[in-house]
Amino acid sequence: MSADTGRIARDLRRFDEIVRGRIKQDLKRYVTGSEMIGRRGDRLVSIPVPRIELPRFRFGQNGKGQGQGQSSSSGEGKQGDGPAVGSAGSESGHHLLEVELSLEEMAAILGEELELPNIQPRGRARVEVASRRYDSISPEGPRSLRHLRRTMKSSLKRQISEGTWDPNDPRLVPAPEDWRYRSFRDVTRPDHAAMILYMMDVSGSMGREQKEIVRLVSFWIDTWLRSQYRSLETRYMVHDAAAKHVDQDTFYRLRESGGTKISSAYELADELLSKEFPAPEWNLYLFHFSDGDNWSGRDTEKCLELLRDKLLPNANMFCYGQVKSAYGSGQFKKDLDAALSTEDHVISCDILDREGILPAIKTFLGKGL
Amino acid sequence: MTRPGPSLLQLQADVQARAEQAGLQLPEIVYEVVDHRRLNEIAAYGGFPVRYPHWRFGMEYDRLIKGHAYGLQKIYELVVNTRPVVAYLLSQNAPVEQKLVMAHVCGHADFFAHNAWFAHTEGDMMDRLASHGTRLRVLSDEVGVDAVEDFVDLVQGLDNLVDAGALGRAVDHAGNAPPLDGEATERDLLGHLLLHAPLLDWQHEVLAILRDEAYYFLPQGLTKIMNEGWASFWHSRLMTSELLRDAEVVDYAEQHSGAMGGSDGPMNPYKLGIELFRELFLRGGGERGGGLDAIFEARTIHNDLTFVDAHLDLDFARAHRLGDTDEQCAQAREQLLASLTNGGQPVIRRVAPRERGELSLSHSWSGSELQIDVAGETLVNLGRLWRAPVSLVTRLEGRELLLLCVDGEIRREFGELLERPAELGSSA
């Protein structure tokens, strides 16, 4: 946890690093994942509490052959199970949710693990971020927000003005109209605006596994960028020989078919940007995933032209991830690299398999553009 | 961390005056007011504001702070056995909670000052543990953070190999650990290593520090039921007879039953302890008779094991539903005693070396097996300190088992059958 100060912060950090296997790898095998059962609302949740149990002489069960898992309760509490043991199995029907890491925490971990630089936003602050602030008083509201002091004040005022106030018997009985309640107002403050556009090749050569990889990469990129911008627009686009806008769900589920004309996607992207996301106002992140098997060299020429003239001048970053597929030639990345190697906000990357996901994210986001 | 304000100081004076009238003999008590983060930090450090640097404290803190964040546990009070006794108050506590905590702390302070098992502990532990921390930080600078921490890891795995029976020998002697003139006792393995293991100078110093701390914390593990029981007995008595105002009764009752609660029997040390003291008080003759004398004597001479052995009889077991039948009660009593023997730690003693240069240990059988794979790893760690063969004789599935560690390799040799192994499932 982040806000811990004082000396314990150092010990806590060291513990975290051991648990994550960053330092002292020989202790990693003593890490046990125990948990606490907590409550969030009316759900039971499991809170992971990693422990490191150094070997010491202790009593324990010995299974046949290999030692069985050790008792997870550490030391304290009831050692000898009394006759009345809490029925551990009786709640087996409930599903315990692991306490989700918030996406912010996850992004922080991702950023830390991959040593991602924080992004420097550009453009004027444009978007208004809304939040609520409870800093005013209203004569109407829910009972839970009653403001007693203000209620008493208005009651006193009323009684004095009515002449019913008796200093010798200073009783205040609030009438219905005296009640005051805390209330909120919406406050807005400006923020940088950012948009991510994901473009995916869904031609016949992009199989299920390729799309899965794209999905994972996009998810993590999304998570990271969301941690950097409070308000983030996300758009999705798929293309085979023709490109179209889709929603997030479709983006991840659409089945493969057809041939490949990458330029169709870039054309549509250009149209989108010029219509809805004018460049100086927006931080634009463009991602394109394909297996690199474009229809023809002529179309690739057209793509490069579109990139150079239309998309690149406006985008913070253009990332091309080439997923390896059984059918793809992978030619597009070669052409792209050859033509645009001087543009330092063009990043291309091969993703051979799932192992390649993390390195790809690091390649894409490592520049902090 | 702040000193208590005037109202808390007034409260402290009131509570302590009542406690002393009632018969407690209090050393000086100093309160600090802290927020929950700091309280959890101090709790992770075993009650002290500063310890030597080690990830284990971070691990404890992680558990405490998560438990706190999800409302699973809350530490109300923390008392440290030092002179003056230092106790921490949570700044968010309501006034009636602070009063309860102070009454409770009076019990602990009296216990630390008079229980025989604490007679050897040094009074300057705040300074001592802080200077241990400073020493380990300096050594970390000199020989490296990892080197020192790895060595501490090794020793911490062995810090239950201390001799509770030798505690008395540390009285009239500087330090918490028994003196090492000539030889360590057969159960004081840390002492033996200090005298005879081939250690570097800095390792020797670290081992001496960790041994001293192990002996300081040892009696707290041996008197948990008594210490909490004593403090709870007195907070209950003081609050309900003198200190509570009418408006506070319900809040107090809720706090008190929360601390005594726990659905799974009276193993809650607070509950078991307070009931044992109450029983003893009543049987000793209560208010007018010798009840008070009986409990004051018990708080002086006993540890958990002897206390439970002497006073948890069948009548008590029946009254507190430790079992439905007499047999179950007897069994529960035996289990409890077994879990309290040597503070729940296996008794390991040094025996005559099987071969020259070997460090030979024997596990005194008390009915429970050691976890053998972990015992093997522990031996390997011990071997790294001893730098010669080490061995342990224990028992597994009714047979004598020799674990031998030579050059980091563990060999197992089974000996003769000592008893029939228990039938599988017969005890379920």
JSON list of N, CA and C in Angstrom, two decimals, chain B residues 44-86:
[
{"chain": "B", "resi": 44, "resn": "ALA", "atom": "N", "xyz": [3.36, -4.10, 14.45]},
{"chain": "B", "resi": 44, "resn": "ALA", "atom": "CA", "xyz": [4.17, -4.95, 13.58]},
{"chain": "B", "resi": 44, "resn": "ALA", "atom": "C", "xyz": [5.58, -5.09, 14.14]},
{"chain": "B", "resi": 45, "resn": "TYR", "atom": "N", "xyz": [6.05, -4.06, 14.81]},
{"chain": "B", "resi": 45, "resn": "TYR", "atom": "CA", "xyz": [7.38, -4.10, 15.42]},
{"chain": "B", "resi": 45, "resn": "TYR", "atom": "C", "xyz": [7.35, -4.75, 16.80]},
{"chain": "B", "resi": 46, "resn": "GLY", "atom": "N", "xyz": [6.29, -5.45, 17.13]},
{"chain": "B", "resi": 46, "resn": "GLY", "atom": "CA", "xyz": [6.23, -6.13, 18.42]},
{"chain": "B", "resi": 46, "resn": "GLY", "atom": "C", "xyz": [6.04, -5.16, 19.58]},
{"chain": "B", "resi": 47, "resn": "GLY", "atom": "N", "xyz": [5.49, -3.99, 19.32]},
{"chain": "B", "resi": 47, "resn": "GLY", "atom": "CA", "xyz": [5.19, -3.04, 20.39]},
{"chain": "B", "resi": 47, "resn": "GLY", "atom": "C", "xyz": [6.18, -1.90, 20.48]},
{"chain": "B", "resi": 48, "resn": "PHE", "atom": "N", "xyz": [7.17, -1.89, 19.63]},
{"chain": "B", "resi": 48, "resn": "PHE", "atom": "CA", "xyz": [8.21, -0.87, 19.76]},
{"chain": "B", "resi": 48, "resn": "PHE", "atom": "C", "xyz": [8.19, 0.09, 18.57]},
{"chain": "B", "resi": 49, "resn": "PRO", "atom": "N", "xyz": [8.58, 1.33, 18.83]},
{"chain": "B", "resi": 49, "resn": "PRO", "atom": "CA", "xyz": [8.59, 2.28, 17.73]},
{"chain": "B", "resi": 49, "resn": "PRO", "atom": "C", "xyz": [9.70, 1.99, 16.72]},
{"chain": "B", "resi": 50, "resn": "VAL", "atom": "N", "xyz": [10.76, 1.36, 17.14]},
{"chain": "B", "resi": 50, "resn": "VAL", "atom": "CA", "xyz": [11.89, 1.11, 16.23]},
{"chain": "B", "resi": 50, "resn": "VAL", "atom": "C", "xyz": [12.41, -0.31, 16.43]},
{"chain": "B", "resi": 51, "resn": "ARG", "atom": "N", "xyz": [12.69, -1.01, 15.37]},
{"chain": "B", "resi": 51, "resn": "ARG", "atom": "CA", "xyz": [13.39, -2.29, 15.45]},
{"chain": "B", "resi": 51, "resn": "ARG", "atom": "C", "xyz": [14.49, -2.30, 14.39]},
{"chain": "B", "resi": 52, "resn": "TYR", "atom": "N", "xyz": [15.19, -3.41, 14.34]},
{"chain": "B", "resi": 52, "resn": "TYR", "atom": "CA", "xyz": [16.18, -3.53, 13.26]},
{"chain": "B", "resi": 52, "resn": "TYR", "atom": "C", "xyz": [15.42, -3.70, 11.93]},
{"chain": "B", "resi": 53, "resn": "PRO", "atom": "N", "xyz": [16.05, -3.34, 10.81]},
{"chain": "B", "resi": 53, "resn": "PRO", "atom": "CA", "xyz": [15.34, -3.44, 9.53]},
{"chain": "B", "resi": 53, "resn": "PRO", "atom": "C", "xyz": [15.18, -4.90, 9.13]},
{"chain": "B", "resi": 54, "resn": "HIS", "atom": "N", "xyz": [13.97, -5.29, 8.82]},
{"chain": "B", "resi": 54, "resn": "HIS", "atom": "CA", "xyz": [13.75, -6.64, 8.32]},
{"chain": "B", "resi": 54, "resn": "HIS", "atom": "C", "xyz": [12.37, -6.73, 7.67]},
{"chain": "B", "resi": 55, "resn": "TRP", "atom": "N", "xyz": [12.31, -7.49, 6.58]},
{"chain": "B", "resi": 55, "resn": "TRP", "atom": "CA", "xyz": [11.05, -7.60, 5.84]},
{"chain": "B", "resi": 55, "resn": "TRP", "atom": "C", "xyz": [9.94, -8.23, 6.66]},
{"chain": "B", "resi": 56, "resn": "ARG", "atom": "N", "xyz": [10.30, -9.03, 7.68]},
{"chain": "B", "resi": 56, "resn": "ARG", "atom": "CA", "xyz": [9.25, -9.70, 8.46]},
{"chain": "B", "resi": 56, "resn": "ARG", "atom": "C", "xyz": [8.30, -8.68, 9.10]},
{"chain": "B", "resi": 57, "resn": "PHE", "atom": "N", "xyz": [8.87, -7.55, 9.53]},
{"chain": "B", "resi": 57, "resn": "PHE", "atom": "CA", "xyz": [8.01, -6.52, 10.13]},
{"chain": "B", "resi": 57, "resn": "PHE", "atom": "C", "xyz": [7.08, -5.93, 9.08]},
{"chain": "B", "resi": 58, "resn": "GLY", "atom": "N", "xyz": [7.59, -5.81, 7.85]},
{"chain": "B", "resi": 58, "resn": "GLY", "atom": "CA", "xyz": [6.74, -5.35, 6.76]},
{"chain": "B", "resi": 58, "resn": "GLY", "atom": "C", "xyz": [5.60, -6.32, 6.49]},
{"chain": "B", "resi": 59, "resn": "MET", "atom": "N", "xyz": [5.91, -7.61, 6.60]},
{"chain": "B", "resi": 59, "resn": "MET", "atom": "CA", "xyz": [4.88, -8.63, 6.39]},
{"chain": "B", "resi": 59, "resn": "MET", "atom": "C", "xyz": [3.79, -8.53, 7.45]},
{"chain": "B", "resi": 60, "resn": "GLU", "atom": "N", "xyz": [4.19, -8.36, 8.69]},
{"chain": "B", "resi": 60, "resn": "GLU", "atom": "CA", "xyz": [3.21, -8.22, 9.76]},
{"chain": "B", "resi": 60, "resn": "GLU", "atom": "C", "xyz": [2.34, -6.98, 9.54]},
{"chain": "B", "resi": 61, "resn": "TYR", "atom": "N", "xyz": [3.01, -5.91, 9.13]},
{"chain": "B", "resi": 61, "resn": "TYR", "atom": "CA", "xyz": [2.29, -4.66, 8.91]},
{"chain": "B", "resi": 61, "resn": "TYR", "atom": "C", "xyz": [1.26, -4.81, 7.80]},
{"chain": "B", "resi": 62, "resn": "ASP", "atom": "N", "xyz": [1.67, -5.50, 6.74]},
{"chain": "B", "resi": 62, "resn": "ASP", "atom": "CA", "xyz": [0.78, -5.74, 5.60]},
{"chain": "B", "resi": 62, "resn": "ASP", "atom": "C", "xyz": [-0.49, -6.44, 6.08]},
{"chain": "B", "resi": 63, "resn": "ARG", "atom": "N", "xyz": [-0.32, -7.46, 6.93]},
{"chain": "B", "resi": 63, "resn": "ARG", "atom": "CA", "xyz": [-1.48, -8.21, 7.42]},
{"chain": "B", "resi": 63, "resn": "ARG", "atom": "C", "xyz": [-2.35, -7.32, 8.31]},
{"chain": "B", "resi": 64, "resn": "LEU", "atom": "N", "xyz": [-1.71, -6.59, 9.21]},
{"chain": "B", "resi": 64, "resn": "LEU", "atom": "CA", "xyz": [-2.47, -5.76, 10.14]},
{"chain": "B", "resi": 64, "resn": "LEU", "atom": "C", "xyz": [-3.25, -4.67, 9.41]},
{"chain": "B", "resi": 65, "resn": "ILE", "atom": "N", "xyz": [-2.59, -4.04, 8.45]},
{"chain": "B", "resi": 65, "resn": "ILE", "atom": "CA", "xyz": [-3.22, -2.89, 7.81]},
{"chain": "B", "resi": 65, "resn": "ILE", "atom": "C", "xyz": [-4.34, -3.35, 6.89]},
{"chain": "B", "resi": 66, "resn": "LYS", "atom": "N", "xyz": [-4.19, -4.55, 6.29]},
{"chain": "B", "resi": 66, "resn": "LYS", "atom": "CA", "xyz": [-5.29, -5.08, 5.47]},
{"chain": "B", "resi": 66, "resn": "LYS", "atom": "C", "xyz": [-6.47, -5.47, 6.36]},
{"chain": "B", "resi": 67, "resn": "GLY", "atom": "N", "xyz": [-6.15, -6.11, 7.48]},
{"chain": "B", "resi": 67, "resn": "GLY", "atom": "CA", "xyz": [-7.22, -6.47, 8.41]},
{"chain": "B", "resi": 67, "resn": "GLY", "atom": "C", "xyz": [-7.96, -5.24, 8.89]},
{"chain": "B", "resi": 68, "resn": "HIS", "atom": "N", "xyz": [-7.21, -4.17, 9.09]},
{"chain": "B", "resi": 68, "resn": "HIS", "atom": "CA", "xyz": [-7.82, -2.94, 9.54]},
{"chain": "B", "resi": 68, "resn": "HIS", "atom": "C", "xyz": [-8.67, -2.33, 8.43]},
{"chain": "B", "resi": 69, "resn": "ALA", "atom": "N", "xyz": [-8.13, -2.32, 7.21]},
{"chain": "B", "resi": 69, "resn": "ALA", "atom": "CA", "xyz": [-8.83, -1.68, 6.09]},
{"chain": "B", "resi": 69, "resn": "ALA", "atom": "C", "xyz": [-10.17, -2.36, 5.81]},
{"chain": "B", "resi": 70, "resn": "TYR", "atom": "N", "xyz": [-10.23, -3.67, 6.02]},
{"chain": "B", "resi": 70, "resn": "TYR", "atom": "CA", "xyz": [-11.48, -4.38, 5.75]},
{"chain": "B", "resi": 70, "resn": "TYR", "atom": "C", "xyz": [-12.30, -4.60, 7.01]},
{"chain": "B", "resi": 71, "resn": "GLY", "atom": "N", "xyz": [-11.92, -3.92, 8.07]},
{"chain": "B", "resi": 71, "resn": "GLY", "atom": "CA", "xyz": [-12.71, -3.98, 9.29]},
{"chain": "B", "resi": 71, "resn": "GLY", "atom": "C", "xyz": [-12.70, -5.34, 9.97]},
{"chain": "B", "resi": 72, "resn": "LEU", "atom": "N", "xyz": [-11.66, -6.14, 9.73]},
{"chain": "B", "resi": 72, "resn": "LEU", "atom": "CA", "xyz": [-11.63, -7.47, 10.34]},
{"chain": "B", "resi": 72, "resn": "LEU", "atom": "C", "xyz": [-11.02, -7.43, 11.72]},
{"chain": "B", "resi": 73, "resn": "GLN", "atom": "N", "xyz": [-10.14, -6.50, 11.94]},
{"chain": "B", "resi": 73, "resn": "GLN", "atom": "CA", "xyz": [-9.53, -6.44, 13.25]},
{"chain": "B", "resi": 73, "resn": "GLN", "atom": "C", "xyz": [-9.17, -5.01, 13.56]},
{"chain": "B", "resi": 74, "resn": "LYS", "atom": "N", "xyz": [-9.14, -4.73, 14.83]},
{"chain": "B", "resi": 74, "resn": "LYS", "atom": "CA", "xyz": [-8.77, -3.39, 15.22]},
{"chain": "B", "resi": 74, "resn": "LYS", "atom": "C", "xyz": [-7.98, -3.53, 16.50]},
{"chain": "B", "resi": 75, "resn": "ILE", "atom": "N", "xyz": [-6.87, -2.88, 16.56]},
{"chain": "B", "resi": 75, "resn": "ILE", "atom": "CA", "xyz": [-6.08, -2.91, 17.78]},
{"chain": "B", "resi": 75, "resn": "ILE", "atom": "C", "xyz": [-6.52, -1.72, 18.63]},
{"chain": "B", "resi": 76, "resn": "TYR", "atom": "N", "xyz": [-6.98, -2.00, 19.84]},
{"chain": "B", "resi": 76, "resn": "TYR", "atom": "CA", "xyz": [-7.38, -0.90, 20.71]},
{"chain": "B", "resi": 76, "resn": "TYR", "atom": "C", "xyz": [-6.20, -0.39, 21.52]},
{"chain": "B", "resi": 77, "resn": "GLU", "atom": "N", "xyz": [-5.38, -1.35, 21.93]},
{"chain": "B", "resi": 77, "resn": "GLU", "atom": "CA", "xyz": [-4.34, -0.94, 22.87]},
{"chain": "B", "resi": 77, "resn": "GLU", "atom": "C", "xyz": [-3.12, -1.79, 22.62]},
{"chain": "B", "resi": 78, "resn": "LEU", "atom": "N", "xyz": [-2.01, -1.28, 23.09]},
{"chain": "B", "resi": 78, "resn": "LEU", "atom": "CA", "xyz": [-0.75, -1.96, 22.93]},
{"chain": "B", "resi": 78, "resn": "LEU", "atom": "C", "xyz": [0.08, -1.55, 24.14]},
{"chain": "B", "resi": 79, "resn": "VAL", "atom": "N", "xyz": [0.59, -2.53, 24.84]},
{"chain": "B", "resi": 79, "resn": "VAL", "atom": "CA", "xyz": [1.39, -2.23, 26.03]},
{"chain": "B", "resi": 79, "resn": "VAL", "atom": "C", "xyz": [2.76, -2.83, 25.84]},
{"chain": "B", "resi": 80, "resn": "VAL", "atom": "N", "xyz": [3.78, -2.13, 26.25]},
{"chain": "B", "resi": 80, "resn": "VAL", "atom": "CA", "xyz": [5.13, -2.64, 26.10]},
{"chain": "B", "resi": 80, "resn": "VAL", "atom": "C", "xyz": [5.74, -2.86, 27.47]},
{"chain": "B", "resi": 81, "resn": "ASN", "atom": "N", "xyz": [6.34, -4.03, 27.63]},
{"chain": "B", "resi": 81, "resn": "ASN", "atom": "CA", "xyz": [7.01, -4.34, 28.88]},
{"chain": "B", "resi": 81, "resn": "ASN", "atom": "C", "xyz": [8.36, -3.67, 28.90]},
{"chain": "B", "resi": 82, "resn": "THR", "atom": "N", "xyz": [8.38, -2.48, 29.45]},
{"chain": "B", "resi": 82, "resn": "THR", "atom": "CA", "xyz": [9.61, -1.72, 29.58]},
{"chain": "B", "resi": 82, "resn": "THR", "atom": "C", "xyz": [9.41, -0.80, 30.77]},
{"chain": "B", "resi": 83, "resn": "ARG", "atom": "N", "xyz": [10.45, -0.14, 31.23]},
{"chain": "B", "resi": 83, "resn": "ARG", "atom": "CA", "xyz": [10.27, 0.78, 32.37]},
{"chain": "B", "resi": 83, "resn": "ARG", "atom": "C", "xyz": [10.63, 2.17, 31.93]},
{"chain": "B", "resi": 84, "resn": "PRO", "atom": "N", "xyz": [9.76, 3.15, 32.05]},
{"chain": "B", "resi": 84, "resn": "PRO", "atom": "CA", "xyz": [8.38, 2.97, 32.46]},
{"chain": "B", "resi": 84, "resn": "PRO", "atom": "C", "xyz": [7.61, 2.15, 31.43]},
{"chain": "B", "resi": 85, "resn": "VAL", "atom": "N", "xyz": [6.50, 1.55, 31.87]},
{"chain": "B", "resi": 85, "resn": "VAL", "atom": "CA", "xyz": [5.64, 0.84, 30.92]},
{"chain": "B", "resi": 85, "resn": "VAL", "atom": "C", "xyz": [5.10, 1.85, 29.91]},
{"chain": "B", "resi": 86, "resn": "VAL", "atom": "N", "xyz": [5.23, 1.54, 28.63]},
{"chain": "B", "resi": 86, "resn": "VAL", "atom": "CA", "xyz": [4.69, 2.43, 27.61]},
{"chain": "B", "resi": 86, "resn": "VAL", "atom": "C", "xyz": [3.45, 1.79, 27.01]}
]
